[in-house]
Amino acid sequence: MVVRPNGAFQFPAEIVVVTQVTCLCGDTVRRLIGFPSEDSLNKPQLAVALTLVLCACSEAPIAPDARSPRQDVAPNAYLALDFNEQMANRAKEIPGFAGYYLGDDEFVVIRLSRSENAEAARQSVIADLARDNSTYRGIRIEPAKYDYSELYAWFKSVDRDLLAMPGFNFLDVDERQNTVTVGATDAPTAATMRALMLSRGIPLDAITFELGKKPRALTDSIQNRVRPVPGGVAMLLGWQSSSYCTLGFNAGNYGSASHFVSAGHCTPVQAYIDGVDSTYQYYQYGPNETQGSNDFLGREVVDPVPYSYAACATLCRKSDAALFEYATSSDTASKDFGRLARTTFRGYGTGSKEISSSQPRIGIGAKISFPTNGDWADKMGITTGWTWGQISHSCITTTSLGVPLTCQYKIQYMGSAPGDSGGPVFRNNGTTWQLLGIMWGNDGTYVYFSCMWGIEQDLGTLTVY
């Protein structure tokens, strides 16, 4: 039996999730040009050319000087430490601290290798939980062999090399197992990775592997016109007929215009601003509906190129997210701020896609920077609807369409399919709906999402409720 803050349920013996899916919005182009770093914004240019199929749209382009300035550099690129860095620093302040997670019994489990520091560790975690208004039944201490600073140092000793291996899936400082956990596509790749890690001085008992498929970005499905526009509804990719993503959430107080956030890979060129001409614009109406004059959503305005920072072994992003600006000429500019579409029920794998007539919206009352490993989370996507699952991995390094992403999260049991990318990830703590981030892909078993901390590091501070 797994207990949620708002009730209890019997966990099913077997969960059936979506099998591996293909992506994306047709052929994908990545132009990674002028990667900025902490030392210089004049790195040598790198171009990766792939095939791009374009579909003309009838909507007139937005004049570039009439909207917010386009932004290729992450606004908060160097302003904060990610969760792994924070926990590693805490282990230096509280020797023996090895992280924490929420257990299936709703107790927060603190891993600790030096029992004399139990009270200091407990107080530090209580402060984290209070900050996020988290609900839990209690706290218990469990022994660990390695502290977080040791695990993170080993993580950093191999991340660059592992990212370059074709069979790499993800890299995680695993609080549950007190190991550095690596995701690999097959056993031979895992053996090669293990040999590398052992050669770097990582103890064998500090290494674990998970075999599975690579995470895939998800696009292409259906949903109808919803006005005013909340988070969790369809976003038609205007340059590609019948290709959809999910609009994540609306964002206010960013300059003088209205904005929304969705997955960066739902643009023609991930991690790059794709232009303002009519080819690269976004709409909101269903495949069985006729495009109207007020169905034009807007354009992409912030989608930084990968950049260098301490937690990154190469050139990375902290989220698969982009910021889009609403077109003021349409009724979509009257967005449903601070609210998500609410469907009639949630489930594992698939849930309802029908908006509830009695409770059509979920009102967001908080945003959480770093969700807790072991907590439960919901997502809204236009293909699989309202689903939920348990956060199984926190602050991992992985890739999305070849773009290295740091501090990403994985959810088990949730389920997702093409078209769900960009959908909001959220939770209820018993009293308040909290925004956690946006989902961007799955590997057939786990759903991957970018947390709010990473999104705001890449896109700038956002007001979401």
JSON list of C-alpha atoms in Angstrom, two decimals, residues 82-92 94-100 111 113 144-155 172-175 178-180 373 394-396:
[
{"chain": "A", "resi": 82, "resn": "ASP", "atom": "CA", "xyz": [21.98, 22.64, -9.06]},
{"chain": "A", "resi": 83, "resn": "PHE", "atom": "CA", "xyz": [20.65, 20.05, -6.61]},
{"chain": "A", "resi": 84, "resn": "ASN", "atom": "CA", "xyz": [23.69, 17.77, -6.86]},
{"chain": "A", "resi": 85, "resn": "GLU", "atom": "CA", "xyz": [26.05, 20.67, -6.18]},
{"chain": "A", "resi": 86, "resn": "GLN", "atom": "CA", "xyz": [23.96, 21.81, -3.22]},
{"chain": "A", "resi": 87, "resn": "MET", "atom": "CA", "xyz": [23.86, 18.32, -1.69]},
{"chain": "A", "resi": 88, "resn": "ALA", "atom": "CA", "xyz": [27.61, 17.84, -2.21]},
{"chain": "A", "resi": 89, "resn": "ASN", "atom": "CA", "xyz": [28.26, 21.13, -0.42]},
{"chain": "A", "resi": 90, "resn": "ARG", "atom": "CA", "xyz": [25.94, 20.06, 2.39]},
{"chain": "A", "resi": 91, "resn": "ALA", "atom": "CA", "xyz": [27.98, 16.88, 2.82]},
{"chain": "A", "resi": 92, "resn": "LYS", "atom": "CA", "xyz": [31.04, 19.05, 3.37]},
{"chain": "A", "resi": 94, "resn": "ILE", "atom": "CA", "xyz": [27.57, 17.99, 7.58]},
{"chain": "A", "resi": 95, "resn": "PRO", "atom": "CA", "xyz": [30.13, 15.18, 7.21]},
{"chain": "A", "resi": 96, "resn": "GLY", "atom": "CA", "xyz": [28.52, 11.89, 6.22]},
{"chain": "A", "resi": 97, "resn": "PHE", "atom": "CA", "xyz": [25.38, 13.41, 4.66]},
{"chain": "A", "resi": 98, "resn": "ALA", "atom": "CA", "xyz": [24.43, 11.23, 1.67]},
{"chain": "A", "resi": 99, "resn": "GLY", "atom": "CA", "xyz": [21.13, 12.72, 0.49]},
{"chain": "A", "resi": 100, "resn": "TYR", "atom": "CA", "xyz": [17.47, 11.95, 1.12]},
{"chain": "A", "resi": 111, "resn": "ARG", "atom": "CA", "xyz": [21.16, 8.51, 4.21]},
{"chain": "A", "resi": 113, "resn": "SER", "atom": "CA", "xyz": [27.53, 7.60, 6.96]},
{"chain": "A", "resi": 144, "resn": "ALA", "atom": "CA", "xyz": [25.23, 4.91, 4.03]},
{"chain": "A", "resi": 145, "resn": "LYS", "atom": "CA", "xyz": [28.78, 4.00, 3.09]},
{"chain": "A", "resi": 146, "resn": "TYR", "atom": "CA", "xyz": [29.58, 7.04, 0.95]},
{"chain": "A", "resi": 147, "resn": "ASP", "atom": "CA", "xyz": [28.58, 10.66, 1.46]},
{"chain": "A", "resi": 148, "resn": "TYR", "atom": "CA", "xyz": [27.16, 12.87, -1.26]},
{"chain": "A", "resi": 149, "resn": "SER", "atom": "CA", "xyz": [30.40, 14.78, -1.88]},
{"chain": "A", "resi": 150, "resn": "GLU", "atom": "CA", "xyz": [32.23, 11.50, -2.59]},
{"chain": "A", "resi": 151, "resn": "LEU", "atom": "CA", "xyz": [29.51, 10.27, -4.93]},
{"chain": "A", "resi": 152, "resn": "TYR", "atom": "CA", "xyz": [29.32, 13.59, -6.77]},
{"chain": "A", "resi": 153, "resn": "ALA", "atom": "CA", "xyz": [33.11, 13.74, -7.19]},
{"chain": "A", "resi": 154, "resn": "TRP", "atom": "CA", "xyz": [32.98, 10.29, -8.83]},
{"chain": "A", "resi": 155, "resn": "PHE", "atom": "CA", "xyz": [29.99, 11.41, -10.94]},
{"chain": "A", "resi": 172, "resn": "ASP", "atom": "CA", "xyz": [22.75, 9.81, -11.42]},
{"chain": "A", "resi": 173, "resn": "VAL", "atom": "CA", "xyz": [23.94, 10.34, -7.85]},
{"chain": "A", "resi": 174, "resn": "ASP", "atom": "CA", "xyz": [21.49, 7.75, -6.50]},
{"chain": "A", "resi": 175, "resn": "GLU", "atom": "CA", "xyz": [20.31, 8.56, -2.97]},
{"chain": "A", "resi": 178, "resn": "ASN", "atom": "CA", "xyz": [24.07, 5.21, -2.26]},
{"chain": "A", "resi": 179, "resn": "THR", "atom": "CA", "xyz": [25.83, 4.74, -5.59]},
{"chain": "A", "resi": 180, "resn": "VAL", "atom": "CA", "xyz": [26.63, 6.44, -8.86]},
{"chain": "A", "resi": 373, "resn": "ASN", "atom": "CA", "xyz": [13.05, 11.76, -5.02]},
{"chain": "A", "resi": 394, "resn": "SER", "atom": "CA", "xyz": [16.61, 13.11, -9.28]},
{"chain": "A", "resi": 395, "resn": "CYS", "atom": "CA", "xyz": [19.08, 15.55, -10.86]},
{"chain": "A", "resi": 396, "resn": "ILE", "atom": "CA", "xyz": [20.47, 13.16, -13.48]}
]
